[in-house]
């Protein structure tokens, strides 16, 4: 059971600057960010230190990719006024928290994270037996905890990193959340909630602590969320008191799994840079048309007069993402009866992707020509992020009994 996030509305997510984005990123991540940015307090950042864990030999590539990544975000509709956009290395508090967390994180927790061994075998030609690479998920934990985020939108492969973050937060709170006179402070805070609510809180807490009633725990948290006459510090105490642990300094975040919008690539496999089957977010129109026209089709259709089967064709996969039902019927009928040729079949697809990318390319052009504006966004966003991050660090060092 988790300590409830006090900033349930706070969202943190990052992306590594390792090259231009493609339609897989757009459909899998960015559209989701654009949807969330107005409903949540979003912190989106460029994880340049994370890129360094694997690309430490070629830092120039990372530096070049930072602005390019920002352009891709903005072109896709991520807004610097709706969300806080910044660069990880511009907020050194991430590194400070990472260092402190590293002192209390068991080595085995990091060694058992599946991405650790996976990536080492996948990314051949790179020496990833480094201290920094082992710490990759812990740096990610620091990224999240430094903003006391409630939600972390990530793909499936990253859920284990959010799980680790929760465990690290729990351990931190357990070690450093002890406060002299904690129980007295809690009892006093409870009495400030008013008689009825105080009684309700006590009975819900008891139900959870004595019977493990998790529904009661959820109810008690909701009750606390709605309290207006107690301070934030008291609220945090009472969240911790519910579970018998002490004060929650670093709340546990939750992963918000982005619906597996598995974007098919040019060859029918999942779109991915490592498969070389991508369409770039800023793919020039003629290049896009060329890529679609040269896509492989059902091999049974060697000649125009040979009938085919869309199920065996990567072009059809893209139709399922981009075209409407009417077009789908046209493709299926036309393919199976050899009524249409593959060139015909590909045209509506080219049109649909062009229509999607037109406004994106248009916006990107504006930002490509205004590097000053990009720097302003990064500076302002990083400053705003620092402000939140430094407040968390104050809580953290105080809890660890370091003085500033
Ligand atoms: N590891 C993430 C990825 O590869 C990027 C990342 C770094 C991240 N820090 C984060 C994502 C914090 C969410 C929250 O995609
Ligand atoms: Fe693929 Fe369309 Fe050609 Fe059929 S007609 S093989 S679905 S490209």
Short mmCIF file of C-alpha atoms in Angstrom, two decimals, residues 166-326:
data_model
loop_
_atom_site.label_atom_id
_atom_site.label_comp_id
_atom_site.label_asym_id
_atom_site.label_seq_id
_atom_site.Cartn_x
_atom_site.Cartn_y
_atom_site.Cartn_z
CA UNK A 166 7.83 3.92 -5.13
CA UNK A 167 10.05 1.55 -3.21
CA UNK A 168 12.78 4.14 -2.89
CA UNK A 169 10.28 6.74 -1.66
CA UNK A 170 8.89 4.32 0.89
CA UNK A 171 12.37 3.53 2.15
CA UNK A 172 13.27 7.18 2.34
CA UNK A 173 10.14 8.03 4.31
CA UNK A 174 10.75 5.12 6.60
CA UNK A 175 14.29 6.22 7.42
CA UNK A 176 13.90 9.97 7.48
CA UNK A 177 10.22 10.62 8.09
CA UNK A 178 10.57 10.20 11.85
CA UNK A 179 9.68 13.38 13.58
CA UNK A 180 10.03 14.14 17.28
CA UNK A 181 6.55 14.36 18.79
CA UNK A 182 5.03 12.93 15.63
CA UNK A 183 2.10 11.28 17.32
CA UNK A 184 1.18 14.35 19.34
CA UNK A 185 1.33 16.48 16.23
CA UNK A 186 -0.98 14.03 14.47
CA UNK A 187 -3.49 13.99 17.28
CA UNK A 188 -3.56 17.75 17.32
CA UNK A 189 -4.05 17.88 13.56
CA UNK A 190 -6.92 15.41 13.80
CA UNK A 191 -8.73 17.57 16.30
CA UNK A 192 -8.53 20.48 13.87
CA UNK A 193 -10.66 18.59 11.35
CA UNK A 194 -13.83 19.01 13.40
CA UNK A 195 -15.57 16.43 15.54
CA UNK A 196 -17.33 14.47 12.83
CA UNK A 197 -14.37 14.23 10.48
CA UNK A 198 -11.97 13.49 13.30
CA UNK A 199 -14.10 10.57 14.37
CA UNK A 200 -14.36 9.32 10.82
CA UNK A 201 -10.60 9.60 10.27
CA UNK A 202 -9.89 7.65 13.46
CA UNK A 203 -12.26 4.84 12.60
CA UNK A 204 -10.99 4.55 9.02
CA UNK A 205 -7.40 4.51 10.25
CA UNK A 206 -8.26 1.80 12.73
CA UNK A 207 -10.02 -0.26 10.07
CA UNK A 208 -6.93 -0.13 7.90
CA UNK A 209 -4.38 -0.72 10.62
CA UNK A 210 -6.26 -3.49 12.39
CA UNK A 211 -7.99 -5.23 9.49
CA UNK A 212 -5.91 -4.10 6.51
CA UNK A 213 -9.06 -2.61 5.00
CA UNK A 214 -7.65 -0.83 1.95
CA UNK A 215 -11.02 0.65 1.05
CA UNK A 216 -10.98 2.43 4.40
CA UNK A 217 -7.49 3.69 3.58
CA UNK A 218 -8.70 5.15 0.28
CA UNK A 219 -11.68 6.75 2.03
CA UNK A 220 -9.45 8.27 4.68
CA UNK A 221 -7.19 9.72 1.99
CA UNK A 222 -10.15 11.22 0.18
CA UNK A 223 -11.30 12.69 3.47
CA UNK A 224 -7.90 14.30 3.96
CA UNK A 225 -7.80 15.59 0.42
CA UNK A 226 -11.01 17.48 1.12
CA UNK A 227 -9.90 19.09 4.36
CA UNK A 228 -9.55 22.81 4.06
CA UNK A 229 -8.86 23.80 7.63
CA UNK A 230 -5.61 21.95 8.20
CA UNK A 231 -2.20 22.95 6.91
CA UNK A 232 -0.35 21.09 4.18
CA UNK A 233 2.24 19.93 6.68
CA UNK A 234 -0.49 18.52 8.91
CA UNK A 235 -2.12 16.85 5.95
CA UNK A 236 1.16 15.18 5.06
CA UNK A 237 1.53 13.98 8.63
CA UNK A 238 -1.94 12.52 8.61
CA UNK A 239 -1.34 10.72 5.34
CA UNK A 240 1.66 9.05 6.92
CA UNK A 241 -0.15 8.41 10.22
CA UNK A 242 -2.81 6.41 8.38
CA UNK A 243 -0.33 3.71 7.53
CA UNK A 244 1.54 3.85 10.78
CA UNK A 245 4.57 5.15 8.98
CA UNK A 246 5.64 8.58 9.91
CA UNK A 247 5.69 11.68 7.79
CA UNK A 248 5.51 11.36 4.03
CA UNK A 249 8.35 13.47 2.69
CA UNK A 250 8.53 11.94 -0.77
CA UNK A 251 5.10 10.75 -1.90
CA UNK A 252 4.87 7.61 -4.00
CA UNK A 253 3.96 8.28 -7.64
CA UNK A 254 1.83 6.13 -9.86
CA UNK A 255 2.55 5.09 -13.42
CA UNK A 256 -0.02 6.20 -15.94
CA UNK A 257 0.32 3.65 -18.67
CA UNK A 258 -0.03 5.18 -22.09
CA UNK A 259 -2.39 3.01 -24.08
CA UNK A 260 -0.15 0.80 -26.15
CA UNK A 261 -0.68 2.68 -29.37
CA UNK A 262 1.59 0.32 -31.20
CA UNK A 263 2.47 2.35 -34.22
CA UNK A 264 3.32 0.06 -37.14
CA UNK A 265 6.44 0.96 -39.06
CA UNK A 266 7.19 0.81 -42.77
CA UNK A 267 7.87 -2.93 -42.61
CA UNK A 268 4.95 -3.94 -40.38
CA UNK A 269 7.08 -4.26 -37.25
CA UNK A 270 6.65 -1.73 -34.44
CA UNK A 271 8.01 1.63 -35.55
CA UNK A 272 11.45 2.06 -34.03
CA UNK A 273 14.69 3.77 -34.89
CA UNK A 274 16.59 0.54 -34.37
CA UNK A 275 14.53 -1.20 -37.08
CA UNK A 276 15.08 1.64 -39.58
CA UNK A 277 11.35 1.65 -40.39
CA UNK A 278 10.33 5.11 -39.23
CA UNK A 279 8.54 8.12 -40.62
CA UNK A 280 9.88 11.29 -39.03
CA UNK A 281 7.67 13.82 -37.36
CA UNK A 282 9.17 16.41 -39.68
CA UNK A 283 9.59 14.09 -42.68
CA UNK A 284 9.64 16.24 -45.86
CA UNK A 285 6.57 15.62 -48.09
CA UNK A 286 8.44 14.09 -51.03
CA UNK A 287 10.46 11.83 -48.72
CA UNK A 288 7.27 10.70 -46.99
CA UNK A 289 5.66 9.84 -50.34
CA UNK A 290 8.78 7.97 -51.42
CA UNK A 291 8.87 5.95 -48.22
CA UNK A 292 5.25 4.85 -48.56
CA UNK A 293 5.56 4.10 -52.28
CA UNK A 294 8.51 1.81 -51.67
CA UNK A 295 6.87 -0.02 -48.76
CA UNK A 296 6.75 -3.80 -49.17
CA UNK A 297 3.29 -5.27 -49.79
CA UNK A 298 1.80 -8.76 -49.72
CA UNK A 299 4.42 -10.76 -51.67
CA UNK A 300 1.58 -12.72 -53.32
CA UNK A 301 0.81 -9.62 -55.38
CA UNK A 302 3.83 -9.88 -57.64
CA UNK A 303 1.73 -8.62 -60.55
CA UNK A 304 -1.07 -6.09 -60.58
CA UNK A 305 -3.51 -8.86 -61.54
CA UNK A 306 -2.60 -11.11 -58.59
CA UNK A 307 -5.06 -10.88 -55.71
CA UNK A 308 -3.64 -10.25 -52.23
CA UNK A 309 -4.46 -10.34 -48.54
CA UNK A 310 -4.28 -7.14 -46.47
CA UNK A 311 -3.54 -9.21 -43.38
CA UNK A 312 -0.16 -10.03 -44.92
CA UNK A 313 0.63 -6.45 -45.82
CA UNK A 314 2.28 -3.69 -43.77
CA UNK A 315 0.45 -1.06 -45.82
CA UNK A 316 -2.82 -2.31 -44.40
CA UNK A 317 -1.45 -1.91 -40.86
CA UNK A 318 -1.00 1.77 -41.53
CA UNK A 319 -4.49 2.01 -43.02
CA UNK A 320 -5.90 0.80 -39.71
CA UNK A 321 -4.30 3.81 -38.02
CA UNK A 322 -4.92 6.46 -40.65
CA UNK A 323 -7.95 5.86 -42.83
CA UNK A 324 -11.69 5.52 -42.27
CA UNK A 325 -14.01 2.52 -42.51
CA UNK A 326 -15.06 3.30 -46.04
#
